[in-house]
Each structure stands twice: as C-alpha cells, then as structure tokens.
C-alpha cells in the first residue's frame, strides 16, 4: 500500500470517471488532464481506466510498502525517490520502503502518479474517483493508506519513448461553439478569438473562472445539461469553464465547448496564467 | 386509446466531439417534458450501454464514450423521432415528509410576512401542490420541481447561505425542491425532510426520476426524528404510488 505521510496541497485518486449517473445529478469526475493520466497508464501497460493519483500544485510525501512500478506525467514538480531525482514519462521500479516526495512546482499545475495495476481504493458507483458527497472525502489525507497489488516483474517499456506532451503547456486552446454561441453579440465573438483571458483564483476541479469579462447580458436559458469543458456565461459577462467535477445541469448560456485536449491543457493552468481561445 | 403524438420541431446541435444536444421549443411544459422522456426512451434502445442521456425540461443531451460522427447520428435520430412509442409513461408519485417547524424553516416567517399570509397558510399551499420533476442536477439527487402555486413564488436570496442543511426544503423563484446534501444555496428555506434522496451506497442511488411527481406532507418533530433514524439506517422507504395521467 501507499502510506500518505503528507497529502500535499490537493491530491486525489482519479480514474476516467464515474459514468452512468449523470441523469441523477452525479458529476462524471475523473482526471482533470485525461491526456497525462491515460499516458501514465499506457506507459505501465495498465487499462486506461486504472486509478492514478492526481497531484495539484504541491506534491505529497508517500511511502510504498510493497514492490511496484510507477511513472509520473504532467506538471513538473521536482520529484525525488529516496532523495534521487525521478524522471518524467519513464517507468521506474519501487522497492518496499521507498519514499516519493516533491519539490517546487516548475511547470504546469497537475502531475499524475501511475502505478502498476492502478490503485485499488474503494469503488463507489463503479469508479474510484474521489468526489464528495459520493465519496466521504474529495482528496487523500495524512495517514491514509492506499492499497495496490504488489508487482515484482520487469519493466516492459524498455525502449525510450519520445512523448510529445509539450502541447499541455500551450496558451491557446481550441474550442467549439457551444449551443448558445449564436446568442453572443459580434463584438464578444471577436473578443473571444483575440483577447487573452486570465485564470482567476476561483479555479478548482469543478470550474475555472476567468478574470476578463464579455459584455453584461440578460441571456438566460431553461436549465439544461452541461459537460466538462462547457463555458458558461453569467449575466455580468463572467465566463466559467466547467471542469470534471462540474454539476450536470445549469441555467447559464453555454457559449463554448472545449475539446478533450483543451480540457487537459486548461487543467495545467493556475491562477494568473493566461489562455486564448481559438474557435473552430 | 392514446391521442396521436404531437411532433415538435426539434433542433440537433453537436456539443464538442462526443455529445449531441436535442432541443424542443423553449418552454416549461409538461407535454414537452413527456416528449423528451419518450424520445429518450426510444433513443436509449438504439445505443450502447456506455452512452449517457441527460434529459432536462426541453432538452436531451446524449454523451458518447468516443468521438462521434454527429451528422450521421443526427440523421439517425431524426428518422427515429416519428417512430417513438405512443404509450403512457411509467411514472410514480412520491410522498415526501417535511417538518415545517421553526427550527428548520429559516425563512418561513419572512415569506409569510412578505405575502401577508400566515405560516400555516404557506405550509398548506406547499403541501397541496403536486410537483413535476423537470430535471435532476445541480447536486446529486437534486430535483428541479415545477408546479409551485404562484402565491408562493419568492426570489432567491441576494446572498446565498454558505451552508444549507441536508434535507432543507426551499423555494427558489418559481421552483421548489429539497437539498439532498449540505451545500451552499440561495433558496428560501421553509422546512426540512428527513428522507435521503441520494445514497451512493445503493445500486440505484436516486430513485426518483425525471417526469415523476412529488407531493410534500407535513410531519411533527417527533415523527421527523423517527424517520431520520430509519433513513440513516437505510430502512426508510419513501411512500410512492403509480401515477396515471
């Protein structure tokens, strides 16, 4: 198992999400940066849905009690295993007693720790993704123990694989027009494609709010379904980009819809970073 | 036996790479909601299990597990629409106990005062209504209930409360509903229900479905406490009946 000595700023267990319950109002959850989570699992020859740790901003201190293989992807956070720097995107062996900790955040916002066979924490409604109130806690806490099946085999991905994941740190993201895009005045449409938007301090697994506003408006819709990546426009002109733990319905116009890839890129942004949209 | 179905003018919009939104005329209307549910049922039969369908008021979102050719899907659904089945929907009427005591009803006195009614009159109107579940969202198990008596319409509070208790029964604008768990919220709170509307430990965590009907009935504090214990132990069952149109 993994013993959690320190949980870090916000570390949670995530798989590809809790599908099948959205019509009961249950958010889909799952890794914010799907690309990095799936990459970690593929490097380990795991199922894409195997549970990983999503590590936000400041990493945890963890101790492994059994042999396994691990890999790190996503945000760069100066990880060390027993005081030796740990590489990214490369599977390494872990022996019982090994400890993993992190230094200062260098680049991006969310790192993913994959583990051979995935974490075997509790399945709730067919998913291990943490989300309250469906699971008792939304993140891992000091003293938690996270089970996994020990693995003593050899590393399978011996060939050095060149991973092209620099796109995660792009500052311009592709978006589709959302269902209510057509309600926007021309000036706002022009601004969307040309202006930079700053990530507000109000950003978490539910939503990212953006600082710069579009025009105040009195557009409203009858409550209808929303998705991760849906950009809602409030009456004050504020844009709210819904993320993986977002509510399943909403009453604000849905002006844009991020691509899957764009959601991963945004998940690597923190307060004060700037993004631009490219409406496709 | 059944009247012929009215065919609405539907619009089909792709939402990103793997979702499709179908919209009915923009109205809050029981007949439209029924048509949404009816079409949802017939689409459901044509899709794999891992597709998700989220109906609400006048719309239906279909989420595919993978990138999907939305033009092809639109053609398929367009031709399916006239073939949807014209049989009565299987719906239930749920009877939800609510304690309207002062202890829970944070805004009841204020609302009564603003409306020039007594608290008992507010409770009477609230328990006389039969409400339709137009959507489930916002929180797991949160029902958007339509059909509130217009005498009870009350705007949301200017400042949402940071913590509303689980079970709180509120009025928000023209809607009423129950907070299935503790959450921030801006509705006017008039009571509290001891039942659990959402329980992740159950295989079916939320038993009430879109299109179902809901009635509230008033209970005393002693009964509230009894039901709370039964609900916590997972043995309380919300009373229900079949609903016939």
XYZ file of C-alpha atoms in Angstrom:
525
model
C 0.000 0.000 0.000
C 0.928 3.664 -0.148
C 1.168 5.428 3.200
C 0.342 9.105 2.975
C 2.839 10.976 5.169
C 1.803 14.358 3.780
C -1.120 14.801 1.392
C 0.220 17.851 -0.497
C -1.978 20.800 -1.470
C -4.732 18.779 -3.141
C -4.097 15.160 -4.114
C -6.919 12.875 -5.181
C -7.483 9.403 -6.575
C -8.932 9.571 -10.089
C -9.752 7.173 -12.896
C -11.501 8.059 -16.152
C -14.631 8.982 -14.246
C -17.980 7.908 -12.877
C -20.075 7.464 -15.977
C -23.683 6.332 -15.992
C -25.094 8.521 -13.216
C -25.272 11.957 -14.796
C -29.063 11.789 -15.112
C -29.114 11.537 -11.297
C -27.010 14.653 -11.000
C -23.718 12.876 -10.301
C -20.720 14.656 -11.848
C -18.542 12.485 -14.056
C -15.294 13.429 -12.218
C -12.096 11.642 -13.337
C -8.628 13.019 -14.055
C -8.668 16.723 -14.985
C -5.857 16.179 -17.506
C -7.051 12.996 -19.177
C -4.098 13.001 -21.557
C -1.496 12.755 -18.772
C -3.484 10.237 -16.702
C -4.006 7.940 -19.687
C -0.352 8.367 -20.715
C 0.766 7.220 -17.248
C -1.410 4.128 -17.530
C -0.283 3.306 -21.055
C 3.389 3.559 -20.092
C 2.653 0.973 -17.402
C 0.586 -1.206 -19.776
C -2.392 -0.598 -17.492
C -6.006 -0.239 -18.511
C -6.727 3.451 -19.367
C -9.245 3.478 -16.501
C -6.750 2.351 -13.810
C -6.805 4.715 -10.820
C -3.924 7.217 -10.547
C -3.068 9.984 -8.102
C -3.790 13.487 -9.338
C -1.302 15.808 -7.654
C -2.088 19.522 -7.664
C 0.462 22.334 -7.224
C 2.355 20.930 -4.210
C 3.143 17.226 -4.111
C 2.549 14.743 -1.291
C 5.095 12.648 0.635
C 4.358 8.989 0.110
C 5.851 5.701 1.253
C 5.417 2.432 -0.628
C 5.180 -0.730 1.481
C 5.404 -3.203 -1.421
C 7.266 -3.541 -4.726
C 5.665 -1.960 -7.775
C 6.404 0.158 -10.834
C 5.448 3.804 -11.000
C 5.512 6.620 -13.526
C 4.943 10.369 -13.365
C 3.375 12.511 -16.082
C 2.005 16.045 -16.363
C 3.182 19.023 -14.290
C 6.863 19.266 -13.394
C 7.303 19.277 -9.590
C 10.881 18.097 -8.940
C 10.006 14.603 -7.679
C 12.557 12.555 -5.739
C 12.565 8.888 -4.763
C 14.734 8.355 -1.683
C 16.478 11.680 -2.429
C 17.259 10.750 -6.067
C 15.618 12.814 -8.826
C 12.823 10.917 -10.539
C 12.404 11.201 -14.329
C 9.084 12.024 -16.046
C 7.292 9.783 -18.530
C 9.541 6.835 -17.636
C 8.582 3.792 -15.583
C 10.773 3.108 -12.570
C 10.907 0.249 -10.075
C 9.897 0.781 -6.480
C 11.053 -1.445 -3.605
C 9.306 -1.804 -0.239
C 10.145 1.195 1.940
C 10.858 3.576 -0.945
C 9.622 7.124 -0.407
C 8.435 9.620 -3.022
C 8.290 13.321 -2.357
C 8.158 16.508 -4.398
C 9.914 19.846 -4.556
C 8.817 23.134 -6.007
C 6.302 23.374 -8.839
C 8.199 24.219 -12.020
C 5.764 23.923 -14.879
C 2.073 23.113 -15.250
C -0.285 22.530 -12.303
C -1.261 18.840 -12.081
C 1.013 15.787 -12.092
C -0.184 12.183 -12.353
C 1.325 9.254 -10.497
C 0.551 5.956 -12.195
C 1.221 2.641 -10.535
C 1.361 -0.871 -11.988
C -2.180 -2.285 -11.922
C -3.571 1.007 -10.615
C -4.670 1.947 -7.109
C -7.255 -0.404 -5.633
C -9.111 2.059 -3.446
C -12.850 1.680 -2.910
C -15.140 1.583 -5.939
C -18.180 3.806 -5.380
C -20.775 3.748 -8.154
C -18.284 1.900 -10.375
C -15.488 4.470 -10.054
C -12.578 5.181 -7.710
C -12.631 8.919 -8.467
C -12.930 10.937 -5.270
C -15.803 13.399 -5.165
C -17.908 14.422 -2.179
C -20.691 13.672 -1.326
C -20.433 10.477 -3.389
C -17.197 9.508 -1.593
C -16.534 10.502 2.047
C -13.534 12.701 1.148
C -12.663 14.581 -2.033
C -8.927 14.119 -1.547
C -6.384 11.970 0.243
C -5.494 12.902 3.806
C -2.498 12.499 6.065
C -2.351 8.965 7.426
C -4.474 7.432 4.635
C -3.354 4.131 3.205
C -3.975 3.462 -0.471
C -3.981 -0.209 -1.468
C -2.415 -1.700 -4.619
C -1.331 -5.162 -5.717
C 2.432 -5.700 -5.360
C 4.295 -6.214 -8.639
C 7.786 -7.619 -8.972
C 8.080 -8.207 -12.741
C 10.406 -6.454 -15.153
C 9.787 -3.078 -16.722
C 8.057 -3.715 -20.035
C 8.563 -0.411 -21.833
C 12.310 -0.742 -22.254
C 12.542 1.350 -25.396
C 12.865 5.050 -24.710
C 9.597 6.536 -25.990
C 9.571 10.124 -27.172
C 6.460 11.661 -25.667
C 5.082 14.749 -27.333
C 3.218 16.384 -24.480
C 4.562 19.908 -24.720
C 1.131 20.935 -26.033
C -0.072 20.714 -22.424
C 1.737 23.967 -21.764
C 0.237 25.797 -24.784
C -1.513 29.063 -24.020
C -4.025 28.927 -26.850
C -6.746 26.295 -26.833
C -9.169 25.059 -29.452
C -12.855 25.327 -28.626
C -16.097 24.518 -30.399
C -19.004 26.946 -30.420
C -21.390 25.924 -27.627
C -25.174 25.523 -28.007
C -25.800 29.225 -27.212
C -22.780 30.667 -29.080
C -25.193 32.205 -31.574
C -26.663 34.478 -28.870
C -23.369 36.358 -28.442
C -23.055 39.858 -29.892
C -20.450 40.231 -32.690
C -18.100 42.258 -30.510
C -17.914 39.448 -27.946
C -17.267 36.857 -30.642
C -14.365 38.978 -31.894
C -13.009 39.366 -28.349
C -13.165 35.640 -27.726
C -10.777 34.983 -30.597
C -8.345 37.831 -29.955
C -8.154 38.504 -26.208
C -6.159 36.687 -23.570
C -8.144 35.531 -20.535
C -6.579 35.212 -17.089
C -7.302 32.244 -14.837
C -8.900 33.581 -11.648
C -8.096 32.384 -8.125
C -11.518 30.732 -8.301
C -10.276 27.580 -10.004
C -10.719 24.003 -8.853
C -11.908 20.619 -10.045
C -15.455 21.959 -10.518
C -14.717 25.039 -12.619
C -12.198 27.634 -13.723
C -13.441 31.224 -13.638
C -11.821 33.737 -15.997
C -10.999 37.316 -14.980
C -11.706 39.321 -18.144
C -15.383 39.632 -18.937
C -17.565 39.707 -22.007
C -20.490 42.156 -22.203
C -23.074 42.151 -19.410
C -26.204 40.482 -20.757
C -29.655 39.248 -19.882
C -29.311 35.948 -21.693
C -30.655 33.007 -19.778
C -31.773 29.545 -20.684
C -34.036 26.917 -19.212
C -31.917 24.537 -17.126
C -30.210 22.079 -19.446
C -27.313 19.607 -19.390
C -23.696 20.734 -19.072
C -20.402 18.913 -19.607
C -16.803 19.246 -18.502
C -15.368 21.821 -20.896
C -18.638 23.754 -21.209
C -18.027 27.528 -20.938
C -20.935 29.259 -19.188
C -21.592 32.981 -19.456
C -23.071 34.726 -16.406
C -25.255 37.878 -16.632
C -22.262 40.002 -15.540
C -20.273 38.695 -18.543
C -18.052 36.412 -16.485
C -17.008 33.165 -18.130
C -16.951 29.947 -16.108
C -15.221 26.959 -17.676
C -16.727 23.826 -16.180
C -14.261 21.073 -15.294
C -14.518 17.399 -14.317
C -16.455 17.733 -11.039
C -18.950 20.175 -12.575
C -22.671 19.964 -11.963
C -24.575 18.068 -14.627
C -27.093 20.826 -15.416
C -27.016 24.600 -15.469
C -29.068 27.658 -16.369
C -26.387 29.905 -17.883
C -25.867 30.051 -21.643
C -23.238 27.587 -22.859
C -21.192 29.698 -25.238
C -18.210 27.426 -25.888
C -17.236 23.791 -25.547
C -13.590 22.867 -25.029
C -12.145 19.894 -26.884
C -10.926 16.966 -24.756
C -7.365 18.066 -25.436
C -8.138 21.659 -24.416
C -9.532 20.484 -21.058
C -6.175 18.766 -20.414
C -4.311 21.973 -21.355
C -6.508 24.113 -19.072
C -6.045 21.616 -16.214
C -2.338 22.510 -16.325
C -3.064 26.229 -15.756
C -3.123 28.001 -12.411
C -4.363 31.360 -11.125
C -2.705 34.220 -13.005
C -1.909 32.177 -16.142
C -3.409 33.428 -19.386
C -5.151 31.498 -22.138
C -6.546 32.401 -25.532
C -9.372 30.695 -27.400
C -9.380 29.556 -30.986
C -12.983 28.886 -32.010
C -13.039 26.056 -34.561
C -56.651 4.692 -26.756
C -53.895 7.272 -26.812
C -54.103 10.536 -28.622
C -51.721 10.817 -31.565
C -48.374 12.294 -30.586
C -47.659 15.860 -31.431
C -44.442 16.177 -33.418
C -42.389 19.109 -32.178
C -39.836 20.933 -34.243
C -36.558 19.679 -32.801
C -33.087 21.098 -33.250
C -29.953 18.975 -33.164
C -26.623 20.511 -32.151
C -23.257 18.827 -31.688
C -21.596 19.767 -28.382
C -17.861 19.233 -28.737
C -16.540 15.968 -30.111
C -18.719 13.399 -28.440
C -22.038 14.860 -27.396
C -25.254 15.826 -29.135
C -27.943 18.161 -27.820
C -31.545 17.811 -28.928
C -33.825 20.743 -28.088
C -37.586 21.157 -28.063
C -39.330 24.561 -28.156
C -38.058 26.654 -25.250
C -40.956 26.308 -22.834
C -41.576 24.792 -19.420
C -44.405 22.487 -20.268
C -45.449 19.008 -19.106
C -46.249 17.850 -22.635
C -42.762 18.819 -23.849
C -41.130 17.102 -20.879
C -43.109 13.942 -21.622
C -41.990 14.050 -25.239
C -38.355 14.461 -24.119
C -38.690 11.364 -21.926
C -40.483 9.406 -24.637
C -37.777 10.188 -27.202
C -35.068 9.482 -24.615
C -36.583 6.023 -24.126
C -36.584 5.225 -27.822
C -33.040 6.560 -28.365
C -31.793 4.589 -25.350
C -32.779 1.338 -27.052
C -30.606 2.102 -30.096
C -27.433 2.993 -28.175
C -24.714 1.038 -26.402
C -24.864 0.900 -22.617
C -21.893 3.213 -22.173
C -23.741 6.158 -23.767
C -25.277 8.609 -21.288
C -28.521 10.508 -21.758
C -29.290 13.604 -19.703
C -32.845 14.902 -20.141
C -33.996 18.224 -18.623
C -37.096 20.398 -19.199
C -36.979 20.843 -23.002
C -33.682 19.206 -23.917
C -31.811 15.935 -24.123
C -28.025 15.619 -24.127
C -26.545 12.398 -25.457
C -22.942 11.726 -24.467
C -20.997 9.120 -26.410
C -17.952 7.403 -24.928
C -15.865 8.240 -28.015
C -15.620 10.845 -30.751
C -18.725 10.526 -32.888
C -19.844 11.482 -36.390
C -22.544 13.912 -35.278
C -24.051 14.341 -38.761
C -24.643 10.639 -39.072
C -26.100 10.478 -35.571
C -28.402 13.430 -36.337
C -29.769 11.653 -39.415
C -30.372 8.510 -37.361
C -32.220 10.367 -34.582
C -34.281 12.458 -36.998
C -35.657 9.336 -38.617
C -36.217 7.720 -35.217
C -38.268 10.628 -33.797
C -41.584 9.935 -35.599
C -41.331 6.279 -34.567
C -41.216 6.894 -30.818
C -43.794 4.923 -28.915
C -47.129 6.450 -28.043
C -47.791 4.669 -24.789
C -48.251 6.124 -21.313
C -45.002 6.741 -19.448
C -44.329 4.710 -16.322
C -44.307 7.376 -13.660
C -44.554 7.482 -9.905
C -45.966 9.870 -7.328
C -43.612 10.239 -4.354
C -44.838 11.473 -0.968
C -42.080 13.267 0.889
C -42.450 14.108 4.598
C -41.393 17.613 5.601
C -41.133 19.176 9.042
C -42.023 22.861 8.729
C -41.078 23.637 12.363
C -39.412 26.922 13.155
C -36.150 25.131 13.892
C -35.778 24.189 10.198
C -37.881 26.828 8.448
C -35.298 29.636 8.405
C -37.260 31.841 6.007
C -40.870 30.788 6.591
C -41.749 33.685 8.876
C -40.210 36.204 6.494
C -42.015 34.777 3.469
C -45.328 34.663 5.327
C -44.875 38.301 6.313
C -43.996 39.398 2.771
C -47.006 37.579 1.338
C -49.407 38.723 4.024
C -50.227 35.129 4.888
C -49.846 33.020 7.995
C -47.127 30.399 8.186
C -49.820 27.714 8.277
C -51.276 29.030 5.004
C -47.871 28.811 3.316
C -47.448 25.228 4.526
C -50.969 24.389 3.349
C -50.286 25.692 -0.161
C -46.903 23.975 -0.315
C -48.369 20.611 0.703
C -51.408 20.917 -1.582
C -49.292 21.093 -4.739
C -48.353 18.194 -6.973
C -44.959 18.895 -8.490
C -43.267 17.584 -11.621
C -39.578 16.601 -11.645
C -38.344 18.586 -14.653
C -34.669 17.832 -14.176
C -32.170 16.329 -11.753
C -28.883 18.180 -11.412
C -27.016 20.903 -9.523
C -26.217 18.316 -6.811
C -26.518 14.524 -6.902
C -30.227 13.812 -6.387
C -31.368 17.459 -6.553
C -34.793 17.667 -8.232
C -35.937 20.747 -10.091
C -39.628 20.752 -9.203
C -42.142 22.730 -11.232
C -45.776 23.395 -10.418
C -45.415 25.704 -7.418
C -48.511 27.792 -6.599
C -47.730 31.287 -7.846
C -48.705 32.717 -4.469
C -45.524 31.078 -3.168
C -43.103 32.407 -5.803
C -40.172 34.044 -3.986
C -36.920 35.352 -5.464
C -33.651 33.707 -4.456
C -31.833 35.424 -1.615
C -29.406 38.188 -2.588
C -26.601 36.482 -0.696
C -26.569 32.686 -0.850
C -26.026 30.974 2.505
C -22.664 29.173 2.688
C -24.267 26.138 4.320
C -27.744 24.768 3.815
C -28.555 21.625 5.788
C -29.178 18.307 4.107
C -32.905 17.824 3.611
C -33.644 21.569 3.559
C -36.818 22.308 1.593
C -36.714 25.577 -0.264
C -38.362 27.917 -2.703
C -36.221 29.493 -5.432
C -38.153 31.724 -7.795
C -40.920 29.614 -9.328
C -39.419 26.338 -8.183
C -39.355 24.283 -5.036
C -37.000 21.497 -4.053
C -35.033 19.627 -1.418
C -31.263 19.913 -0.861
C -30.130 16.260 -0.926
C -26.965 17.123 1.000
C -25.380 20.026 2.772
C -24.388 22.692 0.270
C -24.230 26.426 -0.276
C -27.531 27.746 -1.600
C -29.665 30.783 -2.247
C -33.182 29.390 -1.855
C -35.654 30.404 0.847
C -35.763 27.573 3.370
C -39.221 26.647 4.682
C -38.678 23.188 6.197
C -36.606 20.042 6.260
C -37.196 16.496 5.080
C -35.596 13.591 6.958
C -35.531 11.304 3.884
C -32.371 10.523 1.903
C -32.920 11.438 -1.715
C -29.463 10.315 -2.748
C -27.454 7.432 -1.336
C -24.230 6.428 -3.096
C -24.226 3.092 -1.258
C -27.318 1.964 -3.187
C -27.012 0.433 -6.639
C -29.656 2.946 -7.732
C -28.584 5.960 -5.676
C -31.512 8.163 -6.698
C -34.908 6.526 -7.030
C -36.960 9.497 -8.111
C -36.732 10.047 -11.867
C -37.302 12.920 -14.234
C -41.006 13.089 -15.108
C -42.099 11.663 -11.744
C -44.486 13.607 -9.479
C -43.791 14.747 -5.936
C -46.052 15.805 -3.062
C -44.981 17.034 0.352
C -46.806 16.306 3.600
C -46.288 17.977 6.940
C -44.896 15.994 9.875
C -44.284 16.858 13.520
C -40.829 16.963 15.065
C -41.239 13.576 16.787
C -42.048 11.870 13.504
C -39.177 13.739 11.866
C -36.777 12.261 14.387
C -38.138 8.763 13.943
C -37.830 8.907 10.153
C -34.310 10.407 10.466
C -33.175 7.315 12.381
C -34.810 4.968 9.886
C -33.339 6.893 6.947
C -29.838 6.832 8.463
C -30.145 3.081 8.924
C -31.242 2.751 5.307
C -34.607 1.172 6.135
C -36.930 4.108 5.448
C -38.777 3.877 2.142
C -40.370 6.975 0.642
C -44.072 6.310 0.064
C -44.948 6.047 -3.591
C -47.881 5.324 -5.889
C -48.240 4.764 -9.591
C -49.053 7.989 -11.375
C -51.754 7.976 -14.031
C -52.143 10.951 -16.340
